[in-house]
Amino acid sequence: MLEQLSWKVGGQQGEGIDSTGNILATSLNRHGYFIYGYRHFSSRIKGGHTNYKIRISTKSRLANADYLDILIAFDQETIDFNSHELRENGVLIADAKFNPVAPEGKQIRFFAVPLTKIAEENGSAIMKNMVAVGATAAVLGLSPETFLSYLNDKFLRKGEQVVQNNMNALKAGFQYVIDQGIELSDLKLAPGDGVERLYLTGNDACGFGALAAGVRLMPAYPITPASEIMEYLIKKLPKVGGHVLQTEDEIAAVTMSIGASFGGSRVCTSTSGPGLALMMEGIGLAGITETPIVIFDTQRGGPSTGMPTKHEQSDMYAALWGTHGEIQKIVVAPSNAEECFYMTVDAFNWAEQYQVPTIILTDLALSMSDQTVEKFDFSRVSIDRGNLATQEQLEAVAAGQLFKRYEFTDSKISPRVFPGQKGGIHHVTGVEHTEVGRPTEDKNIRNKMMDKRLGKFDGIELPNSFSFNGDEDFDTLLIGVGSTAGLIDEAMERLQAEGQKVGHLHIKVLNPFPTESVQKFVSKAKKVVVIENNATGQLKNIMRFNGVQGEFISQVKYDGNPYIPSEIFTFVKELN
Amino acid sequence: MATVKDFRNEVRPNWCPGCGDFSVQAAIQKALAESGKEPEEVAVISGIGCSGRISGYINSYGFHTIHGRSLPVAQGVKLANRDLTVIASGGDGDGFGIGLHHFMHAARRNMDITYIVMDNNIYGLTKGQTSPTSAQGFKNPKSTPEGNIENALVPAQVALSAGIGFLAQGFSSDIKQLTEIIKAAIAHKGFSLVSVYSPCVTYNKTNTYDWYKENITVVDTIEGYDKTNRIQAMATVMEHKGLVTGILYQNESLKAYEDLIPGYKEEPIVNHELPLSEDFLTKTMKEFV
Ligand SMILES: Cc1ncc(C[n+]2csc(CCOP(=O)(O)OP(=O)(O)O)c2C)c(N)n1
Ligand code: SF4
Ligand SMILES: [Mg+2]
């Protein structure tokens, strides 16, 4: 029985590709399988080829597989564009309606199923997605009942009959494949463990994390692939008295965030590369005024408009260093949807504890792909707003005096106070300033203020700044960031299966960089490979910039697509 | 109750003697006191320019932001705490040059904040370049030695086109009128613009106090002027090339943005308890199963 397999459905945009994938993915997720769903999409809304790839596994697999086991084609284009991914003896199910031509030169099991016709017979052509799912179930040896709970959730409010029609269409597709009598027993899927888990994208998890972290305001400007965070909070914030404001641009988004934070709200904004570029001056203002804000940057292919619907990890430099002058920031990079949730909560706390602009860097593969993760444990969610002025502190401010919002302290963190509070009046300015916020050019104060702001992370390594798994006595160390974690794990397993000793270090906090910890791992390795999706080896250079000593072999990919596991496996294997 | 003194602080403005901005500062302080505000209930959010320094010269909460961005910051403050009296402020370059679209969007969005612009038809802080409100032909040794070849922007026209609900203009020589206007702007429930002709005595040798005095018409002197009539307001502004002062337009029936936000509470966000119930979170998480 198969422990994992890959399935893809393709057709024209607007043809129900997403819904077909969703029925399969959600239903199997509910039965305790681990799903990884990767949507191909382009900027066009209607028309044009699209597809949805789903990996089904009995354990967590956070990456696309090397090849496809099953391809469902709603049109010939799907066959022409995707059949090269199909493995030898894989399954192709195509709608008989378009007289599909099977790919040449490949041994496959081919089913021309009258998807549209069966759907029409059961009520409507749009149900061809159900027929396709039924056909898939037959191939995988799953019962049609597997999909009942999903159909109920989706259609029961439209009436029993609608559920029944869909089920009939699904069963008809199922039966059609069975009736062909083709040997399929090698594709029988091992059972899922039945545990209820979540199936969501990184963007969903970021949005939900922000909600749980107490965000109440989100000024933001739409951009692929970040818009879903905003769209999620547009639905949720009204339920808790909060609000998403769609701004006129990202300059407004970041500066409005600064105002909202100064005003006392927890606030975030979300964007991708082009928007991050526009936010730079604002980020500097947050830096010098020590105003906590959280920015989601879901990276896509750059530079400029670049490849807006493609994957890349090339904003790391911009996130770390992109503003004029010198400030501190926190930059975190979750590697899966579960971390998107918990690290978003952490990021909100850290932003306020350290009073710095905080960037949550994700990438397109993480933000847009659906994945199965364990349910979130809300006992791990707590809200800490950092140093807020106490009533006594406010009362101690003499009449006519200003509150020392930028007081020099040992921790370099000063008390915050929100407008409206008596005794808290102070001035905030992007100009260099005194402890009460008055502009100054006094060189001693300037030096002290710079040292205060820049020194906040002296000797500090944030919790969970990295993760390590694999062989403790590794020879080869694989280092990555963001969505490549699942891929690197898979490549590592294959290398281990060949007898190599391999470890996987994943960086989760890019600033403050956990130099000491990373150095310990790097020093132990005979070979260090840094794997990332950009052209210039940004992660590798960030490690060097932060003082990590060692020789690094760089593996980069910047064609807009995530790696597949075999690419990393082969690259490392062939190193000598 | 706070008096005008309570809105003053110890800082001596670094404006040139005679700069129009002193009067604007005085008028704001007076208007705040006369509107019954307390200093801690007020946030003055300013941009960058000579005028932008004003947030540091008023005893209230203040935020001196970056060039052109006082309005987005001010809107953020207002959303976080709707009980505050939020005043955004800056120069003509700040508000009608680099920040022009923020102004238009703030006007159409209509949050309850008051935007006070000190228009001197020049970039003061950067030592006297031509501004978007400088007239065509405006001679200026720095930017337009041969005379400005661009058309001037008329902020009042822009404001009306953007759907503003309260539009007023003032002149630094008439603090009394200006104070009354600012009071009305603060009282107006929605976005209000108070654009003030505020001469730069150092760099603008064209648009001087005397020049303004000669060219400005006070709208109250126009017989039958109806400030609720947007078309008349536009016609009057166009006729006078913008050089009219007083409350030019007010629409009291427009709802403020805050009053239209779905689910937004009377209690300001700053006072909300942030943690959400386990029950709510669990229900919300169910959507991902
Ligand atoms: C992004 C940015 N660009 C340019 C500047 C330089 N700058 C500072 S103030 C200013 C113009 C000020 O003119 P205005 O807004 O009319 O204010 P005034 O000094 O006349 O009161 C400029 C161009 C800046 N601070 N930031
Ligand atoms: S330069 Fe002009 S605008 Fe600036 S302070 Fe002096 S007079 Fe006022
Ligand atoms: Mg000016």
PDB file of N, CA and C in Angstrom, chain B residues 10-57:
ATOM      1  N   GLU B  10       7.143  74.890  26.709  1.00  0.00           N
ATOM      2  CA  GLU B  10       8.318  75.717  26.949  1.00  0.00           C
ATOM      3  C   GLU B  10       9.163  75.925  25.693  1.00  0.00           C
ATOM      4  N   VAL B  11       8.786  75.260  24.612  1.00  0.00           N
ATOM      5  CA  VAL B  11       9.658  75.303  23.429  1.00  0.00           C
ATOM      6  C   VAL B  11       9.490  76.614  22.672  1.00  0.00           C
ATOM      7  N   ARG B  12      10.625  77.220  22.297  1.00  0.00           N
ATOM      8  CA  ARG B  12      10.548  78.425  21.463  1.00  0.00           C
ATOM      9  C   ARG B  12      10.630  77.992  20.012  1.00  0.00           C
ATOM     10  N   PRO B  13       9.576  78.240  19.247  1.00  0.00           N
ATOM     11  CA  PRO B  13       9.595  77.797  17.849  1.00  0.00           C
ATOM     12  C   PRO B  13      10.818  78.331  17.110  1.00  0.00           C
ATOM     13  N   ASN B  14      11.370  77.499  16.242  1.00  0.00           N
ATOM     14  CA  ASN B  14      12.509  78.013  15.472  1.00  0.00           C
ATOM     15  C   ASN B  14      12.085  78.601  14.138  1.00  0.00           C
ATOM     16  N   TRP B  15      10.854  79.128  14.110  1.00  0.00           N
ATOM     17  CA  TRP B  15      10.401  79.847  12.922  1.00  0.00           C
ATOM     18  C   TRP B  15      11.034  81.231  12.867  1.00  0.00           C
ATOM     19  N   CYS B  16      11.183  81.777  11.662  1.00  0.00           N
ATOM     20  CA  CYS B  16      11.722  83.128  11.506  1.00  0.00           C
ATOM     21  C   CYS B  16      10.729  84.129  12.122  1.00  0.00           C
ATOM     22  N   PRO B  17      11.226  85.198  12.686  1.00  0.00           N
ATOM     23  CA  PRO B  17      10.306  86.229  13.181  1.00  0.00           C
ATOM     24  C   PRO B  17       9.402  86.693  12.035  1.00  0.00           C
ATOM     25  N   GLY B  18       8.098  86.750  12.324  1.00  0.00           N
ATOM     26  CA  GLY B  18       7.163  87.204  11.295  1.00  0.00           C
ATOM     27  C   GLY B  18       6.554  86.082  10.480  1.00  0.00           C
ATOM     28  N   CYS B  19       7.040  84.892  10.655  1.00  0.00           N
ATOM     29  CA  CYS B  19       6.487  83.753   9.910  1.00  0.00           C
ATOM     30  C   CYS B  19       5.000  83.589  10.243  1.00  0.00           C
ATOM     31  N   GLY B  20       4.199  83.324   9.230  1.00  0.00           N
ATOM     32  CA  GLY B  20       2.754  83.178   9.418  1.00  0.00           C
ATOM     33  C   GLY B  20       2.377  82.030  10.344  1.00  0.00           C
ATOM     34  N   ASP B  21       3.283  81.070  10.495  1.00  0.00           N
ATOM     35  CA  ASP B  21       2.930  79.875  11.267  1.00  0.00           C
ATOM     36  C   ASP B  21       2.692  80.168  12.750  1.00  0.00           C
ATOM     37  N   PHE B  22       3.281  81.260  13.279  1.00  0.00           N
ATOM     38  CA  PHE B  22       3.034  81.623  14.691  1.00  0.00           C
ATOM     39  C   PHE B  22       1.535  81.819  14.939  1.00  0.00           C
ATOM     40  N   SER B  23       0.889  82.471  13.975  1.00  0.00           N
ATOM     41  CA  SER B  23      -0.542  82.745  14.158  1.00  0.00           C
ATOM     42  C   SER B  23      -1.349  81.461  14.119  1.00  0.00           C
ATOM     43  N   VAL B  24      -0.915  80.544  13.293  1.00  0.00           N
ATOM     44  CA  VAL B  24      -1.646  79.277  13.195  1.00  0.00           C
ATOM     45  C   VAL B  24      -1.520  78.519  14.520  1.00  0.00           C
ATOM     46  N   GLN B  25      -0.303  78.532  15.044  1.00  0.00           N
ATOM     47  CA  GLN B  25      -0.083  77.889  16.341  1.00  0.00           C
ATOM     48  C   GLN B  25      -1.009  78.499  17.392  1.00  0.00           C
ATOM     49  N   ALA B  26      -1.028  79.821  17.447  1.00  0.00           N
ATOM     50  CA  ALA B  26      -1.851  80.507  18.453  1.00  0.00           C
ATOM     51  C   ALA B  26      -3.326  80.191  18.260  1.00  0.00           C
ATOM     52  N   ALA B  27      -3.743  80.169  17.014  1.00  0.00           N
ATOM     53  CA  ALA B  27      -5.172  79.917  16.740  1.00  0.00           C
ATOM     54  C   ALA B  27      -5.552  78.489  17.150  1.00  0.00           C
ATOM     55  N   ILE B  28      -4.669  77.544  16.884  1.00  0.00           N
ATOM     56  CA  ILE B  28      -4.983  76.154  17.268  1.00  0.00           C
ATOM     57  C   ILE B  28      -5.103  76.066  18.789  1.00  0.00           C
ATOM     58  N   GLN B  29      -4.142  76.661  19.489  1.00  0.00           N
ATOM     59  CA  GLN B  29      -4.171  76.586  20.950  1.00  0.00           C
ATOM     60  C   GLN B  29      -5.445  77.211  21.509  1.00  0.00           C
ATOM     61  N   LYS B  30      -5.801  78.341  20.944  1.00  0.00           N
ATOM     62  CA  LYS B  30      -6.995  79.028  21.401  1.00  0.00           C
ATOM     63  C   LYS B  30      -8.250  78.207  21.083  1.00  0.00           C
ATOM     64  N   ALA B  31      -8.286  77.689  19.887  1.00  0.00           N
ATOM     65  CA  ALA B  31      -9.466  76.916  19.463  1.00  0.00           C
ATOM     66  C   ALA B  31      -9.635  75.674  20.334  1.00  0.00           C
ATOM     67  N   LEU B  32      -8.525  75.032  20.677  1.00  0.00           N
ATOM     68  CA  LEU B  32      -8.611  73.830  21.508  1.00  0.00           C
ATOM     69  C   LEU B  32      -9.168  74.179  22.880  1.00  0.00           C
ATOM     70  N   ALA B  33      -8.624  75.252  23.465  1.00  0.00           N
ATOM     71  CA  ALA B  33      -9.097  75.650  24.788  1.00  0.00           C
ATOM     72  C   ALA B  33     -10.577  76.030  24.719  1.00  0.00           C
ATOM     73  N   GLU B  34     -10.930  76.799  23.732  1.00  0.00           N
ATOM     74  CA  GLU B  34     -12.317  77.255  23.625  1.00  0.00           C
ATOM     75  C   GLU B  34     -13.276  76.124  23.249  1.00  0.00           C
ATOM     76  N   SER B  35     -12.718  75.036  22.717  1.00  0.00           N
ATOM     77  CA  SER B  35     -13.578  73.873  22.415  1.00  0.00           C
ATOM     78  C   SER B  35     -13.709  72.960  23.622  1.00  0.00           C
ATOM     79  N   GLY B  36     -13.102  73.355  24.752  1.00  0.00           N
ATOM     80  CA  GLY B  36     -13.233  72.570  25.969  1.00  0.00           C
ATOM     81  C   GLY B  36     -12.399  71.293  25.993  1.00  0.00           C
ATOM     82  N   LYS B  37     -11.335  71.262  25.214  1.00  0.00           N
ATOM     83  CA  LYS B  37     -10.482  70.067  25.192  1.00  0.00           C
ATOM     84  C   LYS B  37      -9.440  70.124  26.304  1.00  0.00           C
ATOM     85  N   GLU B  38      -9.007  68.946  26.723  1.00  0.00           N
ATOM     86  CA  GLU B  38      -7.872  68.842  27.649  1.00  0.00           C
ATOM     87  C   GLU B  38      -6.651  68.426  26.833  1.00  0.00           C
ATOM     88  N   PRO B  39      -5.455  68.884  27.230  1.00  0.00           N
ATOM     89  CA  PRO B  39      -4.268  68.567  26.413  1.00  0.00           C
ATOM     90  C   PRO B  39      -4.089  67.082  26.133  1.00  0.00           C
ATOM     91  N   GLU B  40      -4.368  66.214  27.123  1.00  0.00           N
ATOM     92  CA  GLU B  40      -4.100  64.790  26.893  1.00  0.00           C
ATOM     93  C   GLU B  40      -5.128  64.128  25.975  1.00  0.00           C
ATOM     94  N   GLU B  41      -6.206  64.874  25.677  1.00  0.00           N
ATOM     95  CA  GLU B  41      -7.205  64.302  24.760  1.00  0.00           C
ATOM     96  C   GLU B  41      -6.908  64.643  23.304  1.00  0.00           C
ATOM     97  N   VAL B  42      -5.816  65.383  23.107  1.00  0.00           N
ATOM     98  CA  VAL B  42      -5.526  65.900  21.772  1.00  0.00           C
ATOM     99  C   VAL B  42      -4.236  65.281  21.246  1.00  0.00           C
ATOM    100  N   ALA B  43      -4.239  64.909  19.978  1.00  0.00           N
ATOM    101  CA  ALA B  43      -3.010  64.458  19.329  1.00  0.00           C
ATOM    102  C   ALA B  43      -2.803  65.298  18.074  1.00  0.00           C
ATOM    103  N   VAL B  44      -1.656  65.979  18.016  1.00  0.00           N
ATOM    104  CA  VAL B  44      -1.329  66.773  16.838  1.00  0.00           C
ATOM    105  C   VAL B  44      -0.283  66.006  16.035  1.00  0.00           C
ATOM    106  N   ILE B  45      -0.635  65.681  14.814  1.00  0.00           N
ATOM    107  CA  ILE B  45       0.223  64.844  13.987  1.00  0.00           C
ATOM    108  C   ILE B  45       0.701  65.685  12.808  1.00  0.00           C
ATOM    109  N   SER B  46       1.988  65.895  12.698  1.00  0.00           N
ATOM    110  CA  SER B  46       2.454  66.816  11.665  1.00  0.00           C
ATOM    111  C   SER B  46       3.424  66.165  10.700  1.00  0.00           C
ATOM    112  N   GLY B  47       3.578  66.817   9.546  1.00  0.00           N
ATOM    113  CA  GLY B  47       4.514  66.351   8.524  1.00  0.00           C
ATOM    114  C   GLY B  47       5.862  67.034   8.674  1.00  0.00           C
ATOM    115  N   ILE B  48       6.593  67.108   7.570  1.00  0.00           N
ATOM    116  CA  ILE B  48       7.928  67.715   7.610  1.00  0.00           C
ATOM    117  C   ILE B  48       7.925  69.005   6.799  1.00  0.00           C
ATOM    118  N   GLY B  49       8.549  70.006   7.350  1.00  0.00           N
ATOM    119  CA  GLY B  49       8.616  71.347   6.774  1.00  0.00           C
ATOM    120  C   GLY B  49       8.771  72.283   7.952  1.00  0.00           C
ATOM    121  N   CYS B  50       8.919  73.591   7.684  1.00  0.00           N
ATOM    122  CA  CYS B  50       8.915  74.539   8.800  1.00  0.00           C
ATOM    123  C   CYS B  50       7.620  74.348   9.583  1.00  0.00           C
ATOM    124  N   SER B  51       6.509  74.303   8.835  1.00  0.00           N
ATOM    125  CA  SER B  51       5.189  74.142   9.432  1.00  0.00           C
ATOM    126  C   SER B  51       5.053  72.842  10.214  1.00  0.00           C
ATOM    127  N   GLY B  52       5.719  71.806   9.747  1.00  0.00           N
ATOM    128  CA  GLY B  52       5.595  70.490  10.373  1.00  0.00           C
ATOM    129  C   GLY B  52       6.085  70.464  11.805  1.00  0.00           C
ATOM    130  N   ARG B  53       6.893  71.457  12.160  1.00  0.00           N
ATOM    131  CA  ARG B  53       7.384  71.497  13.541  1.00  0.00           C
ATOM    132  C   ARG B  53       6.291  71.768  14.562  1.00  0.00           C
ATOM    133  N   ILE B  54       5.115  72.150  14.082  1.00  0.00           N
ATOM    134  CA  ILE B  54       4.072  72.653  14.975  1.00  0.00           C
ATOM    135  C   ILE B  54       3.673  71.649  16.061  1.00  0.00           C
ATOM    136  N   SER B  55       3.764  70.361  15.769  1.00  0.00           N
ATOM    137  CA  SER B  55       3.338  69.375  16.784  1.00  0.00           C
ATOM    138  C   SER B  55       4.204  69.471  18.032  1.00  0.00           C
ATOM    139  N   GLY B  56       5.420  69.968  17.878  1.00  0.00           N
ATOM    140  CA  GLY B  56       6.296  70.116  19.042  1.00  0.00           C
ATOM    141  C   GLY B  56       6.056  71.396  19.823  1.00  0.00           C
ATOM    142  N   TYR B  57       5.217  72.259  19.282  1.00  0.00           N
ATOM    143  CA  TYR B  57       5.017  73.564  19.900  1.00  0.00           C
ATOM    144  C   TYR B  57       3.664  73.695  20.595  1.00  0.00           C
TER     145      TYR B  57
END
